[in-house]
Tab-separated table of C-alpha atoms in Angstrom:
chain	number	residue	atom	x	y	z
A	1	UNK	CA	89.534	67.427	35.673
A	2	UNK	CA	87.484	70.556	36.200
A	3	UNK	CA	88.519	73.550	34.066
A	4	UNK	CA	89.873	76.541	35.945
A	5	UNK	CA	87.645	79.579	36.042
A	6	UNK	CA	88.901	82.526	34.015
A	7	UNK	CA	89.254	85.640	36.129
A	8	UNK	CA	89.445	88.856	34.102
A	9	UNK	CA	92.521	90.967	34.790
A	10	UNK	CA	91.771	94.175	36.713
A	11	UNK	CA	94.120	95.881	34.238
A	12	UNK	CA	92.111	94.796	31.166
A	13	UNK	CA	90.800	97.812	29.230
A	14	UNK	CA	88.892	95.879	26.576
A	15	UNK	CA	85.731	97.751	25.626
A	16	UNK	CA	87.035	101.091	26.891
A	17	UNK	CA	87.908	104.137	24.800
A	18	UNK	CA	90.723	106.528	25.723
A	19	UNK	CA	91.290	110.073	24.482
A	20	UNK	CA	94.939	111.099	24.903
A	21	UNK	CA	95.736	114.744	24.186
A	22	UNK	CA	99.094	115.721	22.732
A	23	UNK	CA	99.663	112.150	21.605
A	24	UNK	CA	101.353	112.384	18.205
A	25	UNK	CA	104.747	111.736	19.831
A	26	UNK	CA	106.644	111.451	23.104
A	27	UNK	CA	105.008	110.477	26.373
A	28	UNK	CA	101.493	110.934	25.004
A	29	UNK	CA	102.040	108.413	22.233
A	30	UNK	CA	103.818	106.029	24.620
A	31	UNK	CA	100.839	106.074	26.999
A	32	UNK	CA	98.418	105.631	24.093
A	33	UNK	CA	100.365	102.541	23.005
A	34	UNK	CA	100.244	101.096	26.522
A	35	UNK	CA	96.503	101.693	26.819
A	36	UNK	CA	95.986	100.063	23.419
A	37	UNK	CA	98.043	97.040	24.464
A	38	UNK	CA	95.737	96.708	27.487
A	39	UNK	CA	92.763	96.549	25.124
A	40	UNK	CA	91.486	100.135	24.902
A	41	UNK	CA	90.378	101.796	21.690
A	42	UNK	CA	92.401	104.982	21.259
A	43	UNK	CA	91.600	108.512	20.112
A	44	UNK	CA	94.837	110.354	19.389
A	45	UNK	CA	94.958	114.145	19.438
A	46	UNK	CA	97.319	116.887	18.289
A	47	UNK	CA	97.126	120.112	16.293
A	48	UNK	CA	99.501	118.935	13.553
A	49	UNK	CA	97.445	116.795	11.177
A	50	UNK	CA	100.506	115.331	9.455
A	51	UNK	CA	102.203	114.165	12.650
A	52	UNK	CA	98.876	112.992	14.041
A	53	UNK	CA	98.100	110.924	10.949
A	54	UNK	CA	101.532	109.299	10.994
A	55	UNK	CA	101.187	108.385	14.673
A	56	UNK	CA	97.716	106.943	14.104
A	57	UNK	CA	98.951	104.881	11.172
A	58	UNK	CA	101.867	103.479	13.169
A	59	UNK	CA	99.657	102.610	16.136
A	60	UNK	CA	96.996	101.018	13.922
A	61	UNK	CA	99.716	98.833	12.370
A	62	UNK	CA	100.083	97.120	15.759
A	63	UNK	CA	96.459	95.996	15.587
A	64	UNK	CA	95.097	98.743	17.818
A	65	UNK	CA	91.742	100.416	17.226
A	66	UNK	CA	92.718	104.035	16.555
A	67	UNK	CA	91.031	107.279	15.542
A	68	UNK	CA	92.768	110.626	15.112
A	69	UNK	CA	91.014	113.889	15.978
A	70	UNK	CA	92.892	117.148	15.516
A	71	UNK	CA	91.902	119.993	17.817
A	72	UNK	CA	93.514	122.785	19.828
A	73	UNK	CA	93.313	122.118	23.576
A	74	UNK	CA	93.732	125.844	24.289
A	75	UNK	CA	90.546	126.718	22.358
A	76	UNK	CA	87.315	125.963	24.207
A	77	UNK	CA	85.294	126.054	20.989
A	78	UNK	CA	87.680	123.630	19.302
A	79	UNK	CA	87.596	121.303	22.317
A	80	UNK	CA	83.806	121.381	22.663
A	81	UNK	CA	83.320	120.596	18.978
A	82	UNK	CA	85.828	117.744	19.142
A	83	UNK	CA	84.370	116.173	22.296
A	84	UNK	CA	80.881	116.303	20.799
A	85	UNK	CA	82.180	114.705	17.601
A	86	UNK	CA	83.942	111.907	19.479
A	87	UNK	CA	80.968	111.171	21.747
A	88	UNK	CA	78.428	111.293	18.896
A	89	UNK	CA	80.376	109.763	16.002
A	90	UNK	CA	83.117	107.571	17.498
A	91	UNK	CA	81.842	106.517	20.905
A	92	UNK	CA	81.915	107.382	24.608
A	93	UNK	CA	85.149	108.589	26.165
A	94	UNK	CA	85.782	106.295	29.128
A	95	UNK	CA	89.350	107.419	29.791
A	96	UNK	CA	90.855	110.882	29.351
A	97	UNK	CA	94.591	111.521	29.534
A	98	UNK	CA	95.397	115.250	29.653
A	99	UNK	CA	98.933	115.108	28.306
A	100	UNK	CA	99.240	118.140	25.992
A	101	UNK	CA	101.935	120.502	27.195
A	102	UNK	CA	104.847	122.740	26.270
A	103	UNK	CA	108.052	124.162	27.706
A	104	UNK	CA	109.800	127.500	27.181
A	105	UNK	CA	113.023	128.341	28.972
A	106	UNK	CA	114.105	131.834	29.966
A	107	UNK	CA	115.245	133.658	33.077
A	108	UNK	CA	112.131	134.880	34.848
A	109	UNK	CA	113.104	138.548	34.670
A	110	UNK	CA	113.311	138.250	30.875
A	111	UNK	CA	110.439	135.818	30.363
A	112	UNK	CA	108.266	137.091	27.460
A	113	UNK	CA	104.720	137.774	28.735
A	114	UNK	CA	103.182	136.210	25.629
A	115	UNK	CA	105.150	133.018	26.272
A	116	UNK	CA	104.007	133.012	29.906
A	117	UNK	CA	100.395	133.176	28.719
A	118	UNK	CA	101.035	130.387	26.194
A	119	UNK	CA	102.578	128.087	28.814
A	120	UNK	CA	99.638	128.700	31.174
A	121	UNK	CA	97.080	128.094	28.420
A	122	UNK	CA	98.740	124.942	27.102
A	123	UNK	CA	99.710	123.257	30.363
A	124	UNK	CA	96.993	124.354	32.779
A	125	UNK	CA	93.941	125.917	31.150
A	126	UNK	CA	93.776	123.084	28.615
A	127	UNK	CA	93.262	120.561	31.434
A	128	UNK	CA	90.095	122.404	32.445
A	129	UNK	CA	89.064	122.976	28.819
A	130	UNK	CA	89.110	119.274	27.967
A	131	UNK	CA	88.139	117.773	31.307
A	132	UNK	CA	84.940	119.751	31.814
A	133	UNK	CA	83.036	118.657	28.673
A	134	UNK	CA	84.384	115.111	28.904
A	135	UNK	CA	83.449	114.890	32.597
A	136	UNK	CA	79.884	116.002	31.868
A	137	UNK	CA	79.426	112.920	29.687
A	138	UNK	CA	81.167	110.701	32.252
A	139	UNK	CA	78.969	112.046	35.051
A	140	UNK	CA	75.850	111.224	33.032
A	141	UNK	CA	77.124	107.639	32.687
A	142	UNK	CA	78.252	107.393	36.318
A	143	UNK	CA	81.806	106.345	35.480
A	144	UNK	CA	85.053	107.626	34.004
A	145	UNK	CA	88.802	107.862	34.456
A	146	UNK	CA	90.714	111.123	34.085
A	147	UNK	CA	94.510	111.137	34.219
A	148	UNK	CA	96.323	114.465	34.269
A	149	UNK	CA	100.031	114.743	33.535
A	150	UNK	CA	101.943	116.607	36.194
A	151	UNK	CA	105.723	116.559	36.694
A	152	UNK	CA	108.320	116.210	39.401
A	153	UNK	CA	108.336	119.996	38.913
A	154	UNK	CA	104.881	120.014	40.509
A	155	UNK	CA	106.927	119.959	43.730
A	156	UNK	CA	110.291	121.424	42.693
A	157	UNK	CA	111.732	124.005	40.319
A	158	UNK	CA	114.888	124.832	38.398
A	159	UNK	CA	116.299	128.030	36.897
A	160	UNK	CA	114.571	129.267	33.712
A	161	UNK	CA	111.335	127.236	34.038
A	162	UNK	CA	109.325	128.965	36.792
A	163	UNK	CA	106.132	129.315	34.686
A	164	UNK	CA	106.253	125.635	33.683
A	165	UNK	CA	106.723	124.581	37.311
A	166	UNK	CA	103.841	126.850	38.331
A	167	UNK	CA	101.510	125.195	35.819
A	168	UNK	CA	102.448	121.704	36.929
A	169	UNK	CA	101.918	122.565	40.593
A	170	UNK	CA	98.508	123.962	39.650
A	171	UNK	CA	97.604	120.830	37.669
A	172	UNK	CA	98.405	118.726	40.739
A	173	UNK	CA	95.948	120.657	42.887
A	174	UNK	CA	93.399	120.879	40.074
A	175	UNK	CA	93.572	117.079	39.984
A	176	UNK	CA	92.746	116.906	43.675
A	177	UNK	CA	89.919	119.407	43.207
A	178	UNK	CA	88.449	117.431	40.305
A	179	UNK	CA	88.513	114.285	42.433
A	180	UNK	CA	86.776	116.057	45.308
A	181	UNK	CA	84.036	117.393	42.999
A	182	UNK	CA	83.558	114.369	40.766
A	183	UNK	CA	84.289	111.265	42.866
A	184	UNK	CA	80.685	111.184	44.066
A	185	UNK	CA	79.605	110.825	40.424
A	186	UNK	CA	81.709	107.694	39.883
A	187	UNK	CA	84.793	109.349	38.374
A	188	UNK	CA	88.398	108.644	39.319
A	189	UNK	CA	90.708	111.610	38.765
A	190	UNK	CA	94.416	111.106	39.326
A	191	UNK	CA	97.710	112.338	37.920
A	192	UNK	CA	101.060	110.972	36.817
A	193	UNK	CA	104.139	113.055	37.623
A	194	UNK	CA	106.990	111.974	35.340
A	195	UNK	CA	110.604	112.675	36.129
A	196	UNK	CA	113.157	113.313	33.405
A	197	UNK	CA	112.307	111.192	30.364
A	198	UNK	CA	114.229	110.813	27.120
A	199	UNK	CA	111.755	112.492	24.751
A	200	UNK	CA	111.941	114.902	21.827
A	201	UNK	CA	110.904	117.765	24.117
A	202	UNK	CA	114.038	117.092	26.203
A	203	UNK	CA	116.328	116.588	23.214
A	204	UNK	CA	118.431	119.696	23.930
A	205	UNK	CA	118.909	118.565	27.548
A	206	UNK	CA	119.859	115.062	26.451
A	207	UNK	CA	122.550	116.525	24.199
A	208	UNK	CA	123.915	118.742	26.987
A	209	UNK	CA	126.742	116.681	28.496
A	210	UNK	CA	126.765	118.643	31.754
A	211	UNK	CA	123.005	118.389	32.268
A	212	UNK	CA	122.966	114.731	31.248
A	213	UNK	CA	125.652	113.947	33.820
A	214	UNK	CA	123.670	115.840	36.462
A	215	UNK	CA	120.510	113.827	35.725
A	216	UNK	CA	122.398	110.547	35.928
A	217	UNK	CA	124.018	111.509	39.240
A	218	UNK	CA	120.912	113.150	40.726
A	219	UNK	CA	118.497	110.307	39.912
A	220	UNK	CA	118.978	107.311	42.256
A	221	UNK	CA	118.322	104.914	39.351
A	222	UNK	CA	121.182	106.607	37.532
A	223	UNK	CA	119.482	107.301	34.203
A	224	UNK	CA	116.703	109.016	32.263
A	225	UNK	CA	113.316	107.336	32.046
A	226	UNK	CA	112.257	105.791	28.751
A	227	UNK	CA	108.816	106.769	27.384
A	228	UNK	CA	107.472	103.213	27.485
A	229	UNK	CA	108.174	103.133	31.237
A	230	UNK	CA	105.262	105.515	31.806
A	231	UNK	CA	102.763	103.095	30.265
A	232	UNK	CA	102.207	100.909	33.313
A	233	UNK	CA	101.202	103.870	35.466
A	234	UNK	CA	98.712	105.002	32.817
A	235	UNK	CA	97.164	101.536	32.517
A	236	UNK	CA	96.910	101.233	36.304
A	237	UNK	CA	95.118	104.567	36.708
A	238	UNK	CA	92.865	103.878	33.713
A	239	UNK	CA	91.796	100.440	34.923
A	240	UNK	CA	89.634	98.834	37.598
A	241	UNK	CA	92.833	98.091	39.518
A	242	UNK	CA	92.748	101.712	40.743
A	243	UNK	CA	89.022	101.996	41.463
A	244	UNK	CA	89.548	103.346	45.023
A	245	UNK	CA	92.485	105.569	44.037
A	246	UNK	CA	91.293	109.162	43.693
A	247	UNK	CA	93.017	112.536	43.847
A	248	UNK	CA	96.450	110.889	43.864
A	249	UNK	CA	99.662	112.129	42.212
A	250	UNK	CA	101.761	109.130	41.126
A	251	UNK	CA	105.440	110.014	40.739
A	252	UNK	CA	107.317	108.024	38.084
A	253	UNK	CA	110.765	109.534	38.443
A	254	UNK	CA	113.363	106.900	39.315
A	255	UNK	CA	113.265	108.102	42.971
A	256	UNK	CA	114.337	111.657	41.981
A	257	UNK	CA	111.916	113.291	44.446
A	258	UNK	CA	112.757	110.768	47.174
A	259	UNK	CA	116.329	111.936	47.672
A	260	UNK	CA	118.259	115.096	48.524
């Protein structure tokens, strides 16, 4: 009997290296784990060396190939030094996930200007800061995958988070612009827009009985997302399975944005 031919999975990331920013916890770490399970070598990033080291140790314990590189995504000098270090000392960045982000809640009329600037720098400017030097290397190689993290608030808003929603809307259109500029060089640039996920950043909301009940009633699936449920979308957009997908915003929100 003739042996069946082995066809590689289009989702296999073996031989690829992924840099995931803001990946010491939460959705960033969950996506890093999923990419590692698909075969990618992982470069974790955060500013907190202690948290970053602990995350790297835990991920390495699963058998993943992991490096940890601490740098500040809001500092262009820090980013440029880190990208050069990774490319020269660790290996080429084939996949970039721009996940680093923050939230600050306040009524808009009382929103502290310094916090507005911090939200813009962390959620929006950082995407440019990291993507540009990484993309230059990808362009030289004629291939690369960039995944930006948007939000269902790229399309909507709620009281007290107008600056956050503004950044996520901007990241969505920056994603499209990156795809338009860089697709001809062999890059795929897409975004994931998560809904409400049960993460540390949303801990206060999870503990708010009224808000929790609203999420469960407002989301057609009737619950919060779990961090590991974002992994499949990341693997899809990082893999050959999405090679003709470019400039797309993939909502992973339990049908939140599909209903009124």
